[in-house]
Every structure is written in structure tokens, then in C-alpha cells.
Amino acid sequence: MQRLVGIRDIERVLLVTLERGEASLATPDTALQLPEKVWHMPIYLKTYGLNLITKINDFIRLPKQLHEICKQEQIHFIVAHGTPAGALAFKVWEKCKMPFYVSLFEPHADYMAESGVWSKSGLKYKFQLRWEKRQKKHAAGLMPVAVNYEELLIKEGVPIEKVFMVPCTVNPNAFKFDSNSRIAMRLQMKCEGATVGIYVGKYGGLYYDQEAFYLYKRCLETIPGFRLIILSPHPQEEILQHLGQSGIDKAKVYITSVPHAEVPVYLSAADFAFATYKPGPSKRFLSPIKTGEYWANGLPVLLTEGVGDDSDIIKCEGGGATFNLREEGSVERALEKIQQILKDPAHRQEIPRLAQKYRSPERIREAYEYFFGQSKEEQP
């Protein structure tokens, strides 16, 4: 948001968020700590008994409401964050030809289908796929999160001047390794001399579920003194059930859920990290935010093969190891590579350079300047 406000010709930004239920922000501008010249306008949505009816109602009501907001507030263009939001921006474009741009542009429909969340014969998949095609055709600009997808979009016929790749970026200072936090947390978790792996995120959907616990089990079997940290909003009783089913000693696992701002403390306590995404053809177009956060902290990443640009980066430049559960011996080779990296005393200082190179927030500024003009600090 700050990068958008910094563009010379942009005088103000209206942030529209969709709020469902009673737990909406009472004082949104303060709660969100918005930059100057940014106004927050929440839209409160109704929930109906059936999810499908709720979604249909959303897409009947919201485009009309957004169109009215654009007229009343004299909006000149829309930036939609993600392809589901891009579908709403496209519907507004249909009404008034309001120029729209889509950041975080990904093949969302294929993600959901390949992960088993949606069926390719279902309405959600078909409509989302249709809206993505409309965005490719009519958006004034697209910001895919991976070079792999940028290249595919151009190959599919999207004009090259309409595409600017912006990965999911990370603030390197926020996730910087802290030795004091490491000492304190490892003492608290009673794992001072252990090799600690950490997983941050959910299970299921885009992510491995039971398979992730197989990987944890292999770490316990092959890495001396291995301990595990799980930071997840997933129900703890289900995590404990998976641990039991996998034959993992619960005493060697620390499970909790913390606010995002506290994650770096736990990363500093760890030695390497898991990014266990489900594989699939469309996963080459992901930009896992957790990989950037791990790298910023100096952690080598155990990543599913074929995920985003990160898989190729790891193979070519280091910063972790990739595995393929369908390939015999792949997990063992990946864990051996991780242990080799950990033996290098400089790895904690070297790996953050990957975050600086591939996940810098400067990429957002560059994209906005490309589409919307020169930033204020660069005016002559």
C-alpha cells in the first residue's frame, strides 16, 4: 500500500475489504495502521445457509456496489489483490470499462483442483477458470508471482507490456535471525543441543497433510537429535492424532499457534524449515511466502520439487533441498543435503541473500512505477 501511495500521480488510495460476520474491525484505519492518504472502506457481507448461495449473492451484489463506490469516490483505476478479487474487478470493468490491474495473479482454479479442494466438474472451478481467462484478456496489467507463470502468460498471448512479475515479498528486517531469541527459545523448549526443524502453516488444501508427518518421521530416523516445531492454526488435537498415527514421539515436538509477528522468534530457534506443498503442474506458478520468510532468517528449506521459481533457485543457488515423494530415495538425498548445509558455519549469513535477491519489496515499487508512473522520491 505504501508503495502505491508513493507514486507521484496518485493522490489517495481507497482500500476496500470484504468483511463477513460480526468480527469486523471497529476502527479499521487504526487497526490496520494504514499509511497517510489511504482510506479504508469495509463492505459487510451476509452469510446464507448454503455456501454456494452465499457466493452467488456476493457476485450479484458486489460488482454493483463496487461500481457505485468507484463513481462516488471518483476512482480512476482498480488494483485487485489475487484472482478471486480480480473477478470482481473484471465485473466492474464490464459495467463501466474501469481499468483494472491484478496483483498476486495466479492460476487459482487449477491450484484448488490439483489440491483436491475443488472438482474440475464443479461450479467454483468452472467460474473461477472463466474469470481468470477474462482477466488475462481485459486487465490493464497483470502481476504474476513467478517467472514461470509470467513466461506462460506471454506464451498464451497476453501482451508482454501488460505483464510484470512480482513475487510474494518479505521484509528482511522483520524476519532477520536473532541469536538472543534463539538461545532463549531453545532453552524454553529444552532443545539446546538439538537439530530443530520448523513448519509454519496449515495442513491440507494446498499443503501436504499426512505426508508431512511422514517427512517428520524420516527426519527423526535420520537426523541425530532431531526436534520439531509446528506453528499452525490447525486444530492441535488433529496434529497430535497425526503424530500418534505416524509413530512420532510427542515429547520431541513443540506445537503452538502464534501471531505472525512472533514467528521470527521461532524461526531463529530452528535450524531448517519445511515447505511441504502438494505437487502439481500449476504449482510451478506459486510464490510461497513462507519460503521467503525462511530464507530471510537464514534457514535452509526442505521444499516439494516443482514448486514455484523457488524449486529451481534451490537447485541452482542453494538455500535448501527439494524432494519428490514419488521418487525413491529423494527424501533421503534431500535430508542429506540439508545436513551438509548445516555443517557450513556461514549458511545463516549466506541464505538471507536469496530473500534479498528474489523476495525484495522493491519489486512492488518497480511494478507500480512501471504501470502507474514515477515515484515521488525519484522526482527531479
Coordinates of C-alpha atoms in Angstrom, one line a residue:
M1 CA 0.0 0.0 0.0
Q2 CA 2.8 2.4 0.9
R3 CA 4.4 1.8 -2.5
L4 CA 1.2 2.7 -4.3
V5 CA 0.8 5.9 -2.3
G6 CA 4.4 6.8 -3.2
I7 CA 3.6 7.1 -6.9
R8 CA 3.7 10.8 -7.9
D9 CA 0.4 11.0 -9.7
I10 CA -1.6 9.0 -7.1
E11 CA -3.2 11.4 -4.6
R12 CA -5.1 8.9 -2.5
V13 CA -6.0 5.2 -2.2
L14 CA -9.3 3.7 -1.2
L15 CA -8.8 0.3 0.4
V16 CA -11.9 -1.8 0.1
T17 CA -12.1 -5.0 2.1
L18 CA -14.8 -7.6 2.3
E19 CA -15.9 -8.4 5.9
R20 CA -18.1 -11.2 6.8
G21 CA -19.8 -11.7 10.2
E22 CA -19.7 -9.7 13.4
A23 CA -15.9 -9.8 14.0
S24 CA -15.2 -6.9 11.6
L25 CA -12.8 -4.1 12.5
A26 CA -14.5 -1.4 14.6
T27 CA -11.8 1.2 13.9
P28 CA -10.2 -0.2 10.7
D29 CA -7.9 2.7 9.9
T30 CA -6.2 2.5 13.3
A31 CA -6.2 -1.3 13.5
L32 CA -4.7 -1.7 10.1
Q33 CA -2.1 1.1 10.7
L34 CA -2.7 2.5 7.2
P35 CA -0.3 4.9 5.5
E36 CA -1.3 8.5 5.1
K37 CA -3.7 9.2 2.2
V38 CA -5.2 5.7 2.5
W39 CA -8.9 5.3 3.4
H40 CA -10.4 2.0 4.5
M41 CA -13.9 1.2 3.3
P42 CA -15.1 -2.2 4.6
I43 CA -18.0 -3.9 2.8
Y44 CA -20.0 -6.2 5.1
L45 CA -21.3 -9.4 3.6
K46 CA -24.2 -11.6 4.5
T47 CA -23.8 -15.3 5.1
Y48 CA -26.6 -17.7 4.0
G49 CA -27.2 -21.3 4.9
L50 CA -25.5 -22.8 1.8
N51 CA -22.1 -21.6 0.7
L52 CA -23.0 -21.7 -2.9
I53 CA -25.9 -19.3 -2.3
T54 CA -23.6 -17.0 -0.3
K55 CA -21.1 -16.9 -3.2
I56 CA -23.8 -16.3 -5.8
N57 CA -25.2 -13.4 -3.8
D58 CA -21.7 -12.0 -3.4
F59 CA -21.1 -11.9 -7.1
I60 CA -24.5 -10.4 -7.8
R61 CA -24.3 -7.7 -5.2
L62 CA -20.6 -6.8 -5.0
P63 CA -19.9 -5.6 -8.6
K64 CA -22.9 -3.2 -8.4
Q65 CA -21.7 -1.9 -5.0
L66 CA -18.1 -1.5 -6.2
H67 CA -19.3 0.3 -9.3
E68 CA -21.2 2.8 -7.2
I69 CA -18.2 3.3 -4.9
C70 CA -16.0 4.0 -7.9
K71 CA -18.4 6.6 -9.2
Q72 CA -18.9 8.3 -5.8
E73 CA -15.3 8.4 -4.9
Q74 CA -14.1 9.3 -8.4
I75 CA -11.8 6.3 -8.7
H76 CA -9.6 6.1 -11.8
F77 CA -8.5 2.5 -11.7
I78 CA -8.7 -0.7 -9.6
V79 CA -5.9 -2.8 -8.2
A80 CA -7.3 -6.2 -7.2
H81 CA -5.2 -8.4 -4.9
G82 CA -5.5 -12.0 -6.2
T83 CA -7.5 -13.6 -9.0
P84 CA -10.8 -14.0 -6.9
A85 CA -10.7 -10.3 -6.3
G86 CA -9.7 -9.8 -9.9
A87 CA -13.0 -11.5 -10.9
L88 CA -14.9 -8.7 -9.1
A89 CA -12.7 -6.0 -10.7
F90 CA -13.5 -7.6 -14.1
K91 CA -17.2 -7.4 -13.4
V92 CA -16.8 -3.7 -12.6
W93 CA -14.9 -3.3 -15.9
E94 CA -17.9 -4.9 -17.7
K95 CA -20.1 -2.2 -16.4
C96 CA -18.0 0.9 -16.9
K97 CA -14.7 -0.1 -18.5
M98 CA -12.8 0.9 -15.4
P99 CA -9.1 0.0 -15.9
F100 CA -8.1 -2.8 -13.5
Y101 CA -4.9 -4.4 -12.5
V102 CA -4.4 -7.7 -10.7
S103 CA -1.6 -8.3 -8.3
L104 CA -0.8 -11.8 -6.9
F105 CA -2.0 -13.2 -10.2
E106 CA -2.0 -17.0 -10.1
P107 CA -4.0 -19.9 -11.6
H108 CA -6.2 -20.1 -8.5
A109 CA -8.7 -22.5 -10.1
D110 CA -6.0 -25.1 -11.0
Y111 CA -4.4 -24.7 -7.6
M112 CA -7.6 -25.7 -5.9
A113 CA -8.4 -28.5 -8.3
E114 CA -5.0 -30.1 -8.2
S115 CA -5.0 -29.9 -4.4
G116 CA -8.3 -31.8 -4.2
V117 CA -10.2 -28.8 -2.7
W118 CA -12.4 -28.2 -5.8
S119 CA -13.6 -30.6 -8.5
K120 CA -13.0 -29.7 -12.1
S121 CA -16.6 -30.5 -12.8
G122 CA -17.8 -28.2 -10.1
L123 CA -19.2 -24.7 -10.5
K124 CA -16.5 -23.0 -8.4
Y125 CA -13.7 -24.3 -10.6
K126 CA -15.5 -23.5 -13.9
F127 CA -16.5 -20.0 -12.9
Q128 CA -13.0 -19.2 -11.5
L129 CA -11.3 -20.5 -14.6
R130 CA -13.6 -18.4 -16.7
W131 CA -12.9 -15.3 -14.7
E132 CA -9.2 -15.9 -14.9
K133 CA -9.4 -16.0 -18.7
R134 CA -11.4 -12.8 -18.7
Q135 CA -8.7 -11.1 -16.6
K136 CA -6.0 -12.2 -18.9
K137 CA -7.8 -10.7 -21.8
H138 CA -9.2 -7.4 -20.3
A139 CA -6.9 -6.4 -17.4
A140 CA -4.8 -3.4 -18.0
G141 CA -1.9 -5.1 -16.2
L142 CA -1.2 -8.5 -14.5
M143 CA 1.4 -9.1 -11.8
P144 CA 2.1 -12.9 -11.7
V145 CA 4.1 -14.1 -8.7
A146 CA 6.5 -16.4 -10.6
V147 CA 8.8 -16.1 -13.6
N148 CA 7.4 -19.4 -14.7
Y149 CA 3.9 -18.0 -14.9
E150 CA 5.0 -14.7 -16.5
E151 CA 6.5 -16.8 -19.3
L152 CA 3.4 -18.9 -19.7
L153 CA 1.1 -15.8 -19.9
I154 CA 3.2 -14.3 -22.6
K155 CA 3.2 -17.6 -24.5
E156 CA -0.6 -17.7 -24.2
G157 CA -0.8 -14.4 -25.9
V158 CA -1.0 -11.8 -23.1
P159 CA 0.9 -8.8 -24.4
I160 CA 4.3 -8.6 -22.8
E161 CA 3.8 -4.9 -21.8
K162 CA 0.8 -6.0 -19.7
V163 CA 2.8 -8.4 -17.5
F164 CA 5.2 -7.5 -14.7
M165 CA 6.3 -10.3 -12.3
V166 CA 6.1 -9.5 -8.6
P167 CA 6.8 -12.4 -6.2
C168 CA 5.3 -12.6 -2.7
T169 CA 7.8 -10.3 -0.9
V170 CA 9.2 -10.3 2.6
N171 CA 10.5 -7.6 4.8
P172 CA 14.1 -8.9 5.5
N173 CA 14.5 -6.9 8.7
A174 CA 11.3 -8.3 10.2
F175 CA 12.5 -11.9 9.8
K176 CA 16.1 -11.4 10.5
F177 CA 17.9 -14.0 12.6
D178 CA 18.3 -13.1 16.2
S179 CA 20.8 -15.0 18.3
N180 CA 19.3 -13.9 21.6
S181 CA 15.9 -15.2 20.6
R182 CA 17.5 -18.5 19.6
I183 CA 19.1 -19.0 22.9
A184 CA 16.0 -18.1 24.9
M185 CA 13.5 -20.2 22.8
R186 CA 15.7 -23.3 22.7
L187 CA 16.2 -23.1 26.4
Q188 CA 12.4 -22.7 26.9
M189 CA 11.7 -25.7 24.6
K190 CA 14.5 -27.8 26.2
C191 CA 16.2 -28.4 22.8
E192 CA 19.5 -26.6 23.3
G193 CA 21.7 -29.2 21.6
A194 CA 19.2 -30.5 19.1
T195 CA 18.8 -30.1 15.3
V196 CA 15.5 -28.3 15.0
G197 CA 13.2 -28.3 12.1
I198 CA 10.2 -26.0 11.9
Y199 CA 6.9 -26.0 9.9
V200 CA 4.8 -22.8 9.8
G201 CA 1.3 -23.1 8.2
K202 CA -1.7 -25.3 7.7
Y203 CA -2.3 -28.9 6.7
G204 CA -4.5 -29.9 3.8
G205 CA -5.7 -27.9 0.9
L206 CA -2.6 -26.7 -1.0
Y207 CA -0.4 -28.3 1.6
Y208 CA 0.6 -31.9 2.4
D209 CA -1.4 -33.4 5.3
Q210 CA -0.4 -36.9 6.5
E211 CA 2.6 -36.9 4.0
A212 CA 4.2 -34.0 6.0
F213 CA 4.2 -36.2 9.1
Y214 CA 5.9 -39.0 7.1
L215 CA 8.7 -36.4 6.4
Y216 CA 8.9 -35.5 10.1
K217 CA 9.3 -39.2 10.9
R218 CA 12.1 -39.6 8.4
C219 CA 13.9 -36.7 10.0
L220 CA 13.6 -38.3 13.4
E221 CA 15.0 -41.5 11.9
T222 CA 17.9 -40.0 10.0
I223 CA 19.0 -36.7 11.8
P224 CA 20.6 -37.2 15.2
G225 CA 18.9 -35.3 18.0
F226 CA 16.1 -34.0 15.8
R227 CA 13.3 -32.0 17.3
L228 CA 10.3 -30.4 15.6
I229 CA 8.5 -27.1 16.0
I230 CA 5.0 -26.8 14.5
L231 CA 3.4 -23.3 14.3
S232 CA -0.1 -23.9 12.9
P233 CA -3.7 -22.7 13.2
H234 CA -4.7 -26.3 12.5
P235 CA -6.6 -28.0 15.4
Q236 CA -4.0 -29.2 17.9
E237 CA -5.9 -32.4 18.6
E238 CA -5.7 -33.4 14.9
I239 CA -1.9 -32.6 14.8
L240 CA -1.5 -34.9 17.9
Q241 CA -3.5 -37.6 16.2
H242 CA -1.3 -37.4 13.1
L243 CA 1.8 -37.6 15.3
G244 CA 0.4 -40.7 17.0
Q245 CA -0.5 -42.4 13.7
S246 CA 3.0 -41.7 12.4
G247 CA 4.7 -43.1 15.4
I248 CA 6.3 -39.8 16.4
D249 CA 7.2 -39.2 20.0
K250 CA 5.1 -36.2 21.0
A251 CA 7.8 -35.2 23.6
K252 CA 10.1 -34.3 20.6
V253 CA 7.5 -31.9 19.1
Y254 CA 6.6 -28.4 20.2
I255 CA 3.2 -27.3 18.9
T256 CA 1.7 -23.9 19.2
S257 CA -0.1 -21.1 17.2
V258 CA 1.2 -17.6 17.4
P259 CA 0.6 -14.2 15.8
H260 CA 2.5 -13.6 12.6
A261 CA 4.7 -11.0 14.3
E262 CA 6.0 -13.7 16.7
V263 CA 7.0 -16.2 14.0
P264 CA 10.6 -14.9 13.6
V265 CA 11.4 -15.7 17.2
Y266 CA 10.7 -19.4 16.5
L267 CA 12.5 -19.3 13.1
S268 CA 15.6 -18.1 14.9
A269 CA 15.3 -21.1 17.2
A270 CA 15.2 -23.6 14.3
D271 CA 17.9 -24.9 12.0
F272 CA 15.9 -25.7 8.9
A273 CA 12.3 -25.4 7.7
F274 CA 9.7 -27.4 5.9
A275 CA 7.6 -26.1 2.9
T276 CA 5.5 -29.1 2.2
Y277 CA 3.2 -28.1 -0.7
K278 CA 1.2 -30.7 -2.7
P279 CA 2.8 -31.1 -6.2
G280 CA 1.0 -30.5 -9.5
P281 CA 1.6 -28.8 -12.8
S282 CA 0.2 -25.4 -11.7
K283 CA 2.4 -25.3 -8.6
R284 CA 5.3 -24.1 -10.7
F285 CA 3.4 -20.8 -10.6
L286 CA 3.3 -20.4 -6.8
S287 CA 5.4 -18.0 -4.8
P288 CA 5.3 -19.4 -1.3
I289 CA 5.6 -16.6 1.2
K290 CA 7.0 -19.0 3.8
T291 CA 10.0 -19.8 1.7
G292 CA 10.9 -16.1 1.6
E293 CA 10.4 -15.8 5.4
Y294 CA 12.6 -18.9 6.0
W295 CA 15.3 -17.6 3.7
A296 CA 15.3 -14.1 5.4
N297 CA 16.0 -15.9 8.7
G298 CA 18.9 -17.9 7.2
L299 CA 17.1 -21.2 7.2
P300 CA 17.6 -23.9 4.5
V301 CA 14.3 -25.0 3.2
L302 CA 13.1 -28.6 2.6
L303 CA 10.7 -27.9 -0.4
T304 CA 8.5 -30.0 -2.6
E305 CA 10.0 -30.4 -6.0
G306 CA 8.5 -28.3 -8.8
V307 CA 7.0 -25.6 -6.6
G308 CA 7.3 -22.0 -7.9
D309 CA 10.6 -20.5 -9.0
D310 CA 11.9 -21.4 -5.6
S311 CA 12.5 -25.1 -6.6
D312 CA 14.8 -24.0 -9.4
I313 CA 16.5 -21.4 -7.3
I314 CA 17.3 -24.0 -4.6
K315 CA 18.7 -26.4 -7.3
C316 CA 20.9 -23.7 -8.9
E317 CA 21.8 -21.5 -6.0
G318 CA 21.3 -23.4 -2.8
G319 CA 19.2 -22.4 0.2
G320 CA 17.8 -25.8 0.8
A321 CA 16.9 -29.1 -0.9
T322 CA 13.9 -30.4 -2.9
F323 CA 12.2 -33.7 -2.5
N324 CA 9.7 -35.8 -4.5
L325 CA 7.7 -38.4 -2.5
R326 CA 7.1 -40.4 -5.7
E327 CA 10.8 -40.8 -6.3
E328 CA 12.6 -43.5 -4.3
G329 CA 15.5 -42.1 -2.3
S330 CA 14.5 -38.5 -2.9
V331 CA 13.7 -37.7 0.7
E332 CA 16.9 -39.3 2.0
R333 CA 19.0 -37.3 -0.5
A334 CA 17.2 -34.1 0.4
L335 CA 17.8 -34.6 4.1
E336 CA 21.5 -35.4 3.5
K337 CA 21.7 -32.1 1.6
I338 CA 20.1 -30.2 4.4
Q339 CA 22.6 -31.7 6.9
Q340 CA 25.5 -30.7 4.6
I341 CA 24.3 -27.1 4.5
L342 CA 24.0 -27.0 8.3
K343 CA 27.7 -28.0 8.6
D344 CA 28.7 -24.8 6.9
P345 CA 29.1 -22.2 9.6
A346 CA 28.4 -19.3 7.1
H347 CA 25.0 -20.6 5.9
R348 CA 23.0 -18.5 8.3
Q349 CA 24.6 -15.3 6.8
E350 CA 24.5 -16.5 3.2
I351 CA 21.0 -17.7 2.8
P352 CA 19.3 -14.4 3.5
R353 CA 20.8 -13.1 0.3
L354 CA 18.3 -15.2 -1.6
A355 CA 15.5 -13.4 0.2
Q356 CA 17.1 -10.1 -0.7
K357 CA 17.6 -11.1 -4.3
Y358 CA 14.2 -12.8 -5.0
R359 CA 11.7 -11.5 -2.4
S360 CA 12.6 -7.9 -2.0
P361 CA 9.7 -5.4 -1.5
E362 CA 11.4 -3.2 -4.0
R363 CA 9.8 -5.4 -6.7
I364 CA 6.4 -4.0 -5.7
R365 CA 7.7 -0.4 -6.2
E366 CA 9.2 -1.3 -9.6
A367 CA 5.9 -2.8 -10.7
Y368 CA 3.8 0.2 -9.6
E369 CA 6.2 2.6 -11.3
Y370 CA 6.0 0.5 -14.4
F371 CA 2.2 0.7 -14.5
F372 CA 1.5 4.0 -12.8
G373 CA 4.5 6.3 -13.2
Q374 CA 7.4 7.7 -11.3
S375 CA 7.6 7.5 -7.5
K376 CA 7.6 10.8 -5.6
E377 CA 11.1 10.3 -4.1
E378 CA 12.5 10.0 -7.7
Q379 CA 11.0 13.2 -9.0
P380 CA 13.6 15.6 -10.4

